Amino acid sequence: MRFFLFFLLISRVVIAQTSYPKDYFQAPLDIPMQLSGNFGELRPNHFHAGFDFKTLQKEGLGVHAAADGYIARIKISPFGNGKAIYINHPNGITTVYCHLQKAAGDIEEYIKKAHYKEQAFEIELFPKADELVVKKGQLIALSGNTGSSEGPHLHFEFRDTKTEKVINPMFFGFDKNFKDTKKPVVSAVYVYPLDGVTANKSKQPLLLNLRLQADGTYLANKVLANGAIGFGISAYDTDNVSFNRNGVFKVQSYLNGKPTFGYQFDTYAFDEMRYVNALIDYARYKRSSQRVQKLFMKTPFNLSIIKTDSDNGIIKVQPNLNLSYRVEVSDYFGNTTTITIPIAFDDSSPVVEKEKVVSNYFVQAKKDNIFSKDNMTATFPAGTFYDDFAMNFAVNGIVLTLHEDTVPVHSSFEIAIESDKYSEEQKSKVFIANLSANGRLGYNTTNVKGNLYTTRVRSLGKYTLGMDTTPPSISIAKPIEGRWISADKTIQLSISDSGSGIKSYNGYLNGNWILFEYDYKTRKITHNFSDGIVAEGANDLKVIVTDQVGNSSTFEAHFFRSQK
């Protein structure tokens, strides 16, 4: 019965895929499509929500509306998606275009007016349906490298307009833009002994050897175990033209021919993104940067793409019972890599013991947990973690140790530190900081009430109180004081802060606020004279930069410019 329900679920997914229009949307770029990242790819703290299209390793390529519609949202930020445009289409789909250099034509004028109206670089706009209407193929922007982009490219998404769930672009006919005859590559398979049992005489995860068979499948060494075990894989996919190591589309495991655990990257919600940390072996990722996708759940989590049996992919190895475990890893085009793993019972004593964990507290993931010592308290609401675990909680002088960042955190928790060390004047400069291995302090937004400092964070590690009394730094590479700079198109300054980090930056030209665009990757702010604020002849520039705790620096210069 359970197998039938599983089959029915899969069938419904396949049927749903065919409902997406195949010829309604066009490609957003004029160049041949090449991917540097695909849908569902495993990223830090999230699944990738769309396609990353290569842009010939440069900025400034034309970005076009994929179909008729209207611009429903514009978000400009130095982080994340950078400059992004959202288009709502009449068929209930929204397309999203990110990391843009700038918008085009009337759209750019609309954005520029909003910058000056709000006197801010970071803005979010929601135009009305009749304000910025676009036609299919219309130039809406130029490609760029803004936000958290690690190189020039266009991030492109499809979303359900009502639910905002992201949808795999392949379902909209984009598969015809790619040629892919290559099977996914499974670079590693691990067996995980669970609940203190052994697998191949080890109580720790064990890498399995794979042998290529004549039929193109792989056979792993036999796993000898004596209780509950699970498996994990490290895999990637390539196509015939992009050459990047992208994510796989579908993973399905079977035990003696019956489905046990699987997922397929069709569509999912944004509030599911962080479950990537539950899907992977997070501790291994933090220690070695290797993402191993687990094919089991010790504690079920609400990631909608996962379909599993009643044991959540966990295999129970019993005496006198030989098992055959099979994993199939596929791309969207049906190219599939298959691995077979024979399993048998064995009750030999372990040769490799389970890694010892320094711990004095036990966390129950489904319950509230409050740990306190001396003047420091950590409060973990139910659901903060995915699994129960033994936590190392300690206070050593001024440092709070919350285990280490090898256990994933799903939702934020509170840290409270009480201290009478600081004067009333100093308190505004004090914050709870995460303490890195090299002693660097990371700022966290901190509330102060009397002598109690509180913050909410989303990772384990070491924390302490820090104080920042040093103002930000402002510098200019090309001096302008007292000079004519008529040939220059922009003014560019470098800004940085070694303490709590930059909170705000404002520029004024002859007393009028001017737009400075901030690129946090280069720590530069840039004003473009084409904004039309600069005066003929003499000009006075003032730039004020403020950090997170209120320390400010001011840069002033007097320069001349001719507009003729």
Coordinates of C-alpha atoms in Angstrom, one line a residue:
M1 CA 0.0 0.0 0.0
R2 CA 2.8 2.4 0.9
F3 CA 4.6 1.7 -2.3
F4 CA 1.4 2.5 -4.2
L5 CA 1.0 5.8 -2.4
F6 CA 4.6 6.7 -3.2
F7 CA 4.1 5.8 -6.9
L8 CA 0.9 7.9 -6.9
L9 CA 2.8 10.9 -5.5
I10 CA 5.5 10.6 -8.1
S11 CA 2.9 10.3 -10.8
R12 CA 1.2 13.5 -9.7
V13 CA 4.6 15.4 -9.8
V14 CA 5.2 14.2 -13.3
I15 CA 1.7 15.2 -14.4
A16 CA 2.1 18.6 -12.7
Q17 CA 5.3 19.2 -14.7
T18 CA 3.4 19.1 -18.0
S19 CA 1.1 21.9 -17.0
Y20 CA 3.8 24.6 -17.3
P21 CA 3.8 26.5 -20.6
K22 CA 6.7 25.4 -22.8
D23 CA 6.8 28.3 -25.4
Y24 CA 5.4 31.2 -23.4
F25 CA 8.7 32.5 -22.1
Q26 CA 11.9 33.5 -24.1
A27 CA 15.5 33.4 -22.8
P28 CA 16.4 36.6 -21.0
L29 CA 19.8 36.9 -22.8
D30 CA 20.7 37.1 -26.5
I31 CA 23.7 34.8 -26.2
P32 CA 23.6 31.0 -26.1
M33 CA 22.6 29.7 -22.7
Q34 CA 25.4 28.4 -20.5
L35 CA 24.9 27.6 -16.8
S36 CA 27.2 28.4 -14.0
G37 CA 24.5 27.2 -11.5
N38 CA 21.3 25.3 -11.8
F39 CA 18.0 25.0 -10.0
G40 CA 18.2 23.2 -6.6
E41 CA 21.9 23.3 -6.4
L42 CA 23.3 23.1 -2.8
R43 CA 24.5 26.4 -1.6
P44 CA 25.4 27.7 1.9
N45 CA 22.2 27.7 4.0
H46 CA 19.9 27.4 1.0
F47 CA 19.0 25.6 -2.2
H48 CA 19.6 27.6 -5.4
A49 CA 16.4 29.2 -6.5
G50 CA 17.0 29.5 -10.3
F51 CA 19.5 29.4 -13.1
D52 CA 22.8 31.3 -13.1
F53 CA 23.4 32.2 -16.8
K54 CA 27.0 33.0 -17.8
T55 CA 27.5 36.4 -19.4
L56 CA 30.8 36.0 -21.3
Q57 CA 32.7 36.9 -18.1
K58 CA 31.6 40.5 -18.5
E59 CA 28.9 43.0 -17.5
G60 CA 26.6 45.1 -19.7
L61 CA 24.8 42.4 -21.7
G62 CA 21.2 43.2 -22.5
V63 CA 18.6 41.5 -20.3
H64 CA 15.2 41.1 -21.8
A65 CA 11.7 40.5 -20.4
A66 CA 10.9 36.8 -20.8
A67 CA 7.2 37.6 -21.6
D68 CA 4.6 40.3 -21.5
G69 CA 3.8 41.6 -18.0
Y70 CA 4.5 44.4 -15.6
I71 CA 7.3 45.1 -13.1
A72 CA 5.8 44.4 -9.7
R73 CA 8.9 44.7 -7.5
I74 CA 12.3 46.2 -7.6
K75 CA 14.9 45.7 -4.9
I76 CA 18.3 47.4 -4.8
S77 CA 20.8 46.1 -2.2
P78 CA 24.5 45.8 -1.9
F79 CA 24.0 42.2 -0.7
G80 CA 22.1 39.1 -1.8
N81 CA 20.6 39.5 -5.2
G82 CA 22.0 43.0 -5.7
K83 CA 19.9 44.9 -8.2
A84 CA 16.8 42.8 -8.9
I85 CA 13.7 43.2 -11.1
Y86 CA 10.5 41.1 -10.7
I87 CA 8.0 40.8 -13.5
N88 CA 4.5 39.5 -13.0
H89 CA 3.0 37.8 -16.1
P90 CA -0.8 37.3 -16.9
N91 CA -0.4 33.5 -16.6
G92 CA 0.3 33.6 -12.8
I93 CA 4.1 33.3 -13.1
T94 CA 6.7 35.8 -11.9
T95 CA 10.2 36.0 -13.5
V96 CA 13.1 37.4 -11.5
Y97 CA 16.3 39.0 -12.8
C98 CA 19.2 39.5 -10.4
H99 CA 22.7 40.9 -10.0
L100 CA 21.9 43.6 -12.6
Q101 CA 24.3 46.4 -13.4
K102 CA 21.4 48.8 -13.9
A103 CA 17.9 49.0 -15.3
A104 CA 17.2 50.3 -18.8
G105 CA 15.3 53.4 -20.0
D106 CA 12.1 54.4 -18.1
I107 CA 12.7 51.7 -15.5
E108 CA 16.1 53.2 -14.6
E109 CA 14.6 56.6 -14.4
Y110 CA 11.9 55.3 -12.1
I111 CA 14.5 53.7 -9.8
K112 CA 16.7 56.8 -9.8
K113 CA 13.8 59.0 -8.7
A114 CA 13.0 56.6 -5.9
H115 CA 16.7 56.7 -4.7
Y116 CA 16.5 60.5 -4.4
K117 CA 13.0 60.5 -2.9
E118 CA 14.0 58.1 -0.2
Q119 CA 17.6 59.4 0.0
A120 CA 18.9 55.8 0.1
F121 CA 20.8 53.4 -2.1
E122 CA 19.1 50.4 -0.6
I123 CA 15.4 50.5 -1.6
E124 CA 12.5 48.2 -2.3
L125 CA 9.7 49.3 -4.7
F126 CA 6.3 47.8 -5.6
P127 CA 5.1 49.6 -8.7
K128 CA 1.4 49.5 -9.7
A129 CA 0.3 47.2 -12.5
D130 CA 0.0 50.1 -14.9
E131 CA 3.3 51.9 -14.1
L132 CA 6.0 49.8 -15.7
V133 CA 4.4 47.6 -18.3
V134 CA 6.8 45.5 -20.4
K135 CA 6.5 43.5 -23.6
K136 CA 8.2 40.2 -24.3
G137 CA 11.7 40.7 -25.5
Q138 CA 11.9 44.3 -24.2
L139 CA 15.3 45.4 -22.9
I140 CA 14.7 45.9 -19.1
A141 CA 18.3 46.0 -17.8
L142 CA 22.0 45.3 -18.3
S143 CA 23.6 42.3 -16.7
G144 CA 26.0 42.9 -13.9
N145 CA 27.8 41.6 -10.8
T146 CA 26.0 43.4 -8.0
G147 CA 25.1 42.0 -4.6
S148 CA 26.6 38.7 -3.4
S149 CA 27.5 37.7 -6.9
E150 CA 31.0 36.1 -7.2
G151 CA 31.4 37.1 -10.8
P152 CA 29.4 38.6 -13.7
H153 CA 26.3 36.5 -14.4
L154 CA 22.5 36.7 -14.5
H155 CA 20.5 34.9 -11.9
F156 CA 17.1 34.1 -13.3
E157 CA 14.1 32.6 -11.6
F158 CA 10.5 31.5 -12.1
R159 CA 8.0 31.8 -9.2
D160 CA 4.4 31.1 -8.7
T161 CA 3.0 34.7 -8.3
K162 CA 0.5 33.8 -5.6
T163 CA 2.5 31.3 -3.5
E164 CA 6.0 32.7 -4.4
K165 CA 7.3 29.1 -4.6
V166 CA 10.3 28.9 -7.0
I167 CA 9.9 26.6 -10.0
N168 CA 12.6 24.8 -12.0
P169 CA 13.1 26.8 -15.2
M170 CA 13.5 23.5 -17.2
F171 CA 9.7 23.0 -16.9
F172 CA 9.1 26.1 -19.0
G173 CA 10.8 24.8 -22.1
F174 CA 14.3 26.0 -21.2
D175 CA 15.5 22.4 -21.6
K176 CA 15.6 23.0 -25.4
N177 CA 18.4 25.5 -24.8
F178 CA 20.8 22.9 -23.5
K179 CA 22.4 19.7 -24.7
D180 CA 23.2 17.2 -22.0
T181 CA 24.2 13.6 -22.7
K182 CA 26.4 13.3 -19.6
K183 CA 25.5 11.2 -16.6
P184 CA 25.8 12.8 -13.1
V185 CA 29.0 12.1 -11.3
V186 CA 28.8 10.4 -7.9
S187 CA 32.2 11.3 -6.4
A188 CA 31.6 9.6 -3.0
V189 CA 29.3 7.3 -1.2
Y190 CA 29.3 7.0 2.6
V191 CA 27.6 4.6 5.0
Y192 CA 26.5 6.0 8.3
P193 CA 26.2 3.8 11.4
L194 CA 23.3 5.1 13.5
D195 CA 22.5 4.7 17.2
G196 CA 25.9 3.3 18.1
V197 CA 25.9 0.3 15.7
T198 CA 28.8 -0.6 13.4
A199 CA 29.2 -0.7 9.6
N200 CA 32.3 -2.5 8.3
K201 CA 33.6 -2.5 12.0
S202 CA 33.3 1.3 12.2
K203 CA 31.1 3.5 14.3
Q204 CA 32.0 6.5 12.3
P205 CA 30.8 7.3 8.7
L206 CA 32.8 5.3 6.2
L207 CA 33.7 6.0 2.6
L208 CA 32.8 3.1 0.3
N209 CA 34.9 1.9 -2.7
L210 CA 33.0 1.9 -6.0
R211 CA 33.8 -0.3 -9.0
L212 CA 32.5 0.4 -12.5
Q213 CA 30.6 -2.5 -14.0
A214 CA 30.4 -3.6 -17.6
D215 CA 26.8 -2.2 -17.9
G216 CA 27.9 1.3 -16.8
T217 CA 26.6 1.0 -13.2
Y218 CA 28.7 1.0 -10.1
L219 CA 29.0 -1.7 -7.4
A220 CA 30.1 -0.8 -3.9
N221 CA 32.0 -3.0 -1.5
K222 CA 29.6 -5.0 0.7
V223 CA 28.5 -3.2 3.9
L224 CA 28.6 -5.4 7.0
A225 CA 26.4 -4.0 9.8
N226 CA 24.4 -5.0 12.8
G227 CA 21.7 -2.4 13.3
A228 CA 20.4 0.9 11.8
I229 CA 22.4 2.5 9.0
G230 CA 21.9 5.1 6.4
F231 CA 23.7 6.3 3.3
G232 CA 24.9 9.6 1.8
I233 CA 26.3 10.7 -1.5
S234 CA 28.4 13.5 -2.9
A235 CA 27.3 14.2 -6.5
Y236 CA 27.3 16.8 -9.2
D237 CA 26.1 17.2 -12.8
T238 CA 27.6 18.7 -16.0
D239 CA 26.2 19.3 -19.5
N240 CA 27.8 19.3 -22.9
V241 CA 28.6 23.0 -23.1
S242 CA 28.8 24.6 -19.6
F243 CA 31.5 22.5 -18.0
N244 CA 30.5 23.6 -14.5
R245 CA 29.8 21.2 -11.7
N246 CA 26.2 21.9 -11.0
G247 CA 23.6 20.2 -8.8
V248 CA 21.7 17.0 -9.6
F249 CA 18.0 17.0 -10.4
K250 CA 16.8 13.8 -8.8
V251 CA 18.1 11.2 -6.3
Q252 CA 16.2 8.0 -5.5
S253 CA 17.2 5.1 -3.3
Y254 CA 15.7 1.6 -3.2
L255 CA 16.0 -1.3 -0.7
N256 CA 15.4 -4.7 -2.4
G257 CA 13.6 -2.8 -5.2
K258 CA 11.3 -0.7 -3.0
P259 CA 11.7 3.1 -2.8
T260 CA 13.1 4.2 0.5
F261 CA 14.2 7.9 0.2
G262 CA 14.2 10.4 -2.7
Y263 CA 13.8 13.9 -3.8
Q264 CA 13.5 15.8 -7.1
F265 CA 14.0 19.5 -7.6
D266 CA 10.7 20.7 -9.0
T267 CA 9.4 23.5 -6.8
Y268 CA 9.7 24.5 -3.2
A269 CA 9.0 27.5 -0.9
F270 CA 11.5 30.0 0.4
D271 CA 10.9 29.0 4.0
E272 CA 12.2 25.5 3.1
M273 CA 15.5 26.8 1.8
R274 CA 17.5 26.4 5.1
Y275 CA 16.6 22.7 5.2
V276 CA 19.6 22.2 3.0
N277 CA 21.6 22.1 6.3
A278 CA 19.4 19.1 7.4
L279 CA 19.7 17.3 4.1
I280 CA 23.5 17.4 4.0
D281 CA 26.1 16.1 6.5
Y282 CA 26.6 19.5 7.9
A283 CA 29.5 18.7 10.2
R284 CA 31.5 17.2 7.3
Y285 CA 30.7 20.3 5.2
K286 CA 31.9 22.7 7.8
R287 CA 35.1 20.7 8.3
S288 CA 36.0 19.8 4.7
S289 CA 33.6 21.8 2.4
Q290 CA 32.3 18.5 1.0
R291 CA 28.5 18.4 0.7
V292 CA 27.3 14.9 1.3
Q293 CA 23.5 14.5 0.7
K294 CA 22.1 12.2 3.3
L295 CA 19.5 9.6 2.1
F296 CA 17.9 9.3 5.4
M297 CA 16.4 11.4 8.2
K298 CA 17.0 10.6 11.9
T299 CA 14.4 13.2 12.7
P300 CA 11.9 14.0 9.9
F301 CA 12.0 17.7 8.7
N302 CA 9.5 19.5 6.5
L303 CA 11.2 19.7 3.2
S304 CA 8.4 19.1 0.7
I305 CA 10.6 17.6 -2.1
I306 CA 11.5 14.6 0.0
K307 CA 9.5 11.4 -0.4
T308 CA 10.3 8.6 2.0
D309 CA 9.2 5.3 3.4
S310 CA 8.0 4.7 6.9
D311 CA 11.6 4.3 8.2
N312 CA 12.7 7.7 6.7
G313 CA 15.4 6.0 4.6
I314 CA 17.0 4.2 7.6
I315 CA 17.9 0.6 7.0
K316 CA 17.7 -1.9 9.8
V317 CA 20.2 -4.8 9.2
Q318 CA 19.2 -8.0 10.9
P319 CA 20.7 -11.5 11.2
N320 CA 20.1 -14.0 8.3
L321 CA 19.0 -11.3 5.9
N322 CA 21.0 -10.0 2.9
L323 CA 19.9 -6.7 1.4
S324 CA 20.5 -4.9 -1.8
Y325 CA 20.5 -1.1 -1.7
R326 CA 20.4 0.9 -4.9
V327 CA 20.9 4.6 -5.5
E328 CA 19.9 6.3 -8.8
V329 CA 21.1 9.9 -9.4
S330 CA 19.6 11.6 -12.5
D331 CA 19.7 14.9 -14.3
Y332 CA 16.7 16.6 -15.9
F333 CA 17.4 14.9 -19.2
G334 CA 17.2 11.4 -17.7
N335 CA 20.9 10.6 -17.7
T336 CA 21.3 8.4 -14.7
T337 CA 24.1 7.0 -12.6
T338 CA 23.3 3.9 -10.6
I339 CA 25.2 2.5 -7.6
T340 CA 24.4 -0.9 -6.0
I341 CA 25.4 -1.6 -2.4
P342 CA 25.1 -5.1 -1.0
I343 CA 24.4 -5.3 2.8
A344 CA 24.8 -8.2 5.2
F345 CA 24.6 -8.7 9.0
D346 CA 27.8 -8.7 11.0
D347 CA 28.2 -8.5 14.8
S348 CA 32.0 -8.0 14.9
S349 CA 33.4 -5.6 17.5
P350 CA 34.2 -2.1 16.3
V351 CA 37.7 -1.2 15.2
V352 CA 36.9 2.5 14.8
E353 CA 35.0 4.0 17.7
K354 CA 32.5 6.8 17.4
E355 CA 34.1 10.3 17.7
K356 CA 33.9 11.5 21.3
V357 CA 32.0 14.8 21.9
V358 CA 32.9 17.1 24.8
S359 CA 29.5 17.7 26.3
N360 CA 27.8 18.5 29.5
Y361 CA 24.3 19.3 28.3
F362 CA 21.8 17.4 26.1
V363 CA 19.6 19.3 23.6
Q364 CA 16.2 17.9 22.8
A365 CA 15.4 19.4 19.4
K366 CA 11.6 19.3 19.8
K367 CA 11.6 21.0 23.2
D368 CA 12.7 24.4 24.6
N369 CA 16.2 24.3 26.0
I370 CA 17.7 27.0 28.3
F371 CA 21.3 26.7 29.5
S372 CA 22.8 29.1 32.0
K373 CA 26.1 29.6 33.8
D374 CA 27.5 32.5 35.7
N375 CA 26.4 35.7 33.8
M376 CA 25.6 34.0 30.5
T377 CA 22.4 32.3 29.2
A378 CA 21.5 30.7 25.9
T379 CA 17.8 30.1 25.1
F380 CA 16.9 27.6 22.3
P381 CA 13.2 27.5 21.4
A382 CA 11.8 24.1 20.2
G383 CA 12.7 23.6 16.5
T384 CA 16.0 25.5 16.7
F385 CA 17.9 22.3 15.8
Y386 CA 17.0 19.4 13.5
D387 CA 18.2 16.5 15.8
D388 CA 18.9 15.9 19.4
F389 CA 22.6 16.1 20.3
A390 CA 25.0 16.5 23.2
M391 CA 26.1 20.1 23.4
N392 CA 29.3 21.6 24.8
F393 CA 28.1 24.6 26.8
A394 CA 30.7 26.5 28.8
V395 CA 31.6 29.9 30.2
N396 CA 35.3 30.7 30.5
G397 CA 35.8 34.2 31.8
I398 CA 34.3 36.6 29.2
V399 CA 33.8 33.9 26.5
L400 CA 30.6 31.8 26.0
T401 CA 31.2 28.5 24.2
L402 CA 28.1 27.1 22.4
H403 CA 29.5 23.8 21.1
E404 CA 31.0 24.5 17.6
D405 CA 29.6 25.4 14.2
T406 CA 29.3 21.8 13.1
V407 CA 25.7 21.4 14.2
P408 CA 23.2 23.2 11.9
V409 CA 20.8 25.8 13.4
H410 CA 17.4 26.2 11.7
S411 CA 16.0 29.2 13.5
S412 CA 17.5 31.9 15.6
F413 CA 18.0 31.7 19.3
E414 CA 18.8 34.2 22.1
I415 CA 22.1 34.9 23.9
A416 CA 22.0 37.0 27.1
I417 CA 25.1 38.3 28.8
E418 CA 25.0 40.4 32.0
S419 CA 27.9 42.7 32.8
D420 CA 28.4 45.8 34.9
K421 CA 31.8 46.5 33.4
Y422 CA 30.7 49.3 31.1
S423 CA 29.7 52.9 31.9
E424 CA 26.4 54.4 30.6
E425 CA 28.4 56.2 27.9
Q426 CA 30.2 53.1 26.8
K427 CA 27.0 50.9 26.6
S428 CA 25.9 52.3 23.3
K429 CA 29.2 51.0 21.8
V430 CA 29.0 47.5 23.3
F431 CA 27.6 44.5 21.4
I432 CA 27.5 40.7 21.6
A433 CA 30.1 39.4 19.1
N434 CA 30.8 36.0 17.7
L435 CA 34.4 35.2 18.2
S436 CA 36.3 33.6 15.3
A437 CA 39.3 31.3 15.7
N438 CA 41.7 34.1 14.9
G439 CA 40.1 36.4 17.5
R440 CA 38.1 38.5 15.1
L441 CA 34.9 39.9 16.5
G442 CA 31.7 39.7 14.4
Y443 CA 28.9 42.2 15.1
N444 CA 25.4 41.1 16.1
T445 CA 22.5 43.6 16.6
T446 CA 22.4 43.9 20.4
N447 CA 19.7 45.2 22.8
V448 CA 20.8 46.8 26.1
K449 CA 18.6 47.0 29.2
G450 CA 20.4 48.1 32.3
N451 CA 23.4 45.7 32.5
L452 CA 21.8 43.0 30.4
Y453 CA 22.9 42.6 26.7
T454 CA 20.8 40.3 24.4
T455 CA 21.0 39.3 20.8
R456 CA 19.5 36.7 18.4
V457 CA 21.9 34.6 16.3
R458 CA 21.7 31.6 14.0
S459 CA 24.9 29.7 14.5
L460 CA 26.8 28.0 17.2
G461 CA 30.3 28.9 18.3
K462 CA 32.0 31.3 20.7
Y463 CA 30.5 34.6 21.8
T464 CA 31.7 37.5 23.9
L465 CA 31.0 41.2 24.6
G466 CA 32.9 43.5 22.3
M467 CA 33.1 47.3 22.2
D468 CA 33.8 49.5 19.1
T469 CA 34.9 53.1 19.6
T470 CA 36.8 53.5 16.3
P471 CA 35.1 55.4 13.5
P472 CA 35.0 54.1 10.0
S473 CA 37.7 54.8 7.4
I474 CA 37.1 56.9 4.3
S475 CA 39.7 57.4 1.5
I476 CA 39.9 58.5 -2.1
A477 CA 42.4 57.0 -4.6
K478 CA 42.4 60.0 -6.9
P479 CA 42.6 63.3 -4.9
I480 CA 40.1 65.9 -6.0
E481 CA 40.7 68.7 -3.5
G482 CA 41.0 72.1 -5.3
R483 CA 41.1 70.4 -8.8
W484 CA 39.1 70.5 -12.0
I485 CA 37.6 67.1 -12.7
S486 CA 35.6 67.9 -15.7
A487 CA 36.7 64.7 -17.5
D488 CA 35.7 62.4 -14.7
K489 CA 32.3 60.6 -14.9
T490 CA 32.2 59.6 -11.3
I491 CA 33.5 60.2 -7.8
Q492 CA 34.6 57.0 -6.0
L493 CA 35.6 56.6 -2.4
S494 CA 36.7 53.6 -0.3
I495 CA 34.9 53.0 3.0
S496 CA 35.6 50.4 5.6
D497 CA 35.2 49.7 9.3
S498 CA 37.3 47.4 11.4
G499 CA 34.9 47.1 14.3
S500 CA 31.1 46.7 14.2
G501 CA 30.8 47.3 10.4
I502 CA 29.2 50.0 8.3
K503 CA 25.6 50.8 8.9
S504 CA 25.0 53.9 6.7
Y505 CA 26.7 56.1 4.1
N506 CA 25.4 59.5 2.9
G507 CA 26.9 62.0 0.4
Y508 CA 26.0 65.6 -0.1
L509 CA 27.0 67.9 -2.9
N510 CA 26.6 71.6 -2.2
G511 CA 24.2 70.6 0.6
N512 CA 22.1 68.3 -1.5
W513 CA 21.9 64.6 -0.9
I514 CA 23.4 62.6 -3.7
L515 CA 23.3 58.9 -4.6
F516 CA 26.3 56.8 -3.8
E517 CA 26.1 53.2 -4.9
Y518 CA 27.8 50.8 -2.5
D519 CA 29.7 47.7 -3.6
Y520 CA 30.6 45.8 -0.4
K521 CA 32.9 43.4 -2.2
T522 CA 35.3 46.2 -3.2
R523 CA 34.2 48.5 -0.2
K524 CA 33.7 51.3 -2.6
I525 CA 30.9 53.9 -3.0
T526 CA 30.4 55.6 -6.4
H527 CA 28.5 58.7 -7.4
N528 CA 27.7 59.2 -11.1
F529 CA 27.8 62.8 -12.3
S530 CA 25.1 61.9 -14.8
D531 CA 22.6 62.2 -12.0
G532 CA 22.7 66.0 -12.7
I533 CA 23.3 67.3 -9.2
V534 CA 26.8 68.6 -9.7
A535 CA 27.1 72.4 -10.3
E536 CA 28.9 74.3 -12.9
G537 CA 32.2 75.5 -11.5
A538 CA 32.8 75.1 -7.7
N539 CA 31.4 72.2 -5.7
D540 CA 31.5 71.1 -2.1
L541 CA 31.4 67.4 -1.3
K542 CA 30.6 65.9 2.1
V543 CA 30.4 62.2 2.8
I544 CA 29.4 60.8 6.2
V545 CA 29.9 57.1 7.1
T546 CA 28.5 55.6 10.3
D547 CA 29.1 52.2 11.8
Q548 CA 26.7 49.9 13.6
V549 CA 27.2 51.5 17.0
G550 CA 27.1 55.1 15.9
N551 CA 30.8 56.0 15.3
S552 CA 31.0 58.4 12.3
S553 CA 33.6 59.7 10.0
T554 CA 33.3 62.6 7.6
F555 CA 35.1 63.2 4.3
E556 CA 35.0 66.7 2.7
A557 CA 36.5 68.1 -0.5
H558 CA 36.1 71.2 -2.6
F559 CA 36.5 70.7 -6.4
F560 CA 35.6 72.3 -9.7
R561 CA 33.8 70.9 -12.7
S562 CA 32.6 72.2 -16.1
Q563 CA 29.5 70.7 -17.6
K564 CA 30.2 72.2 -21.0

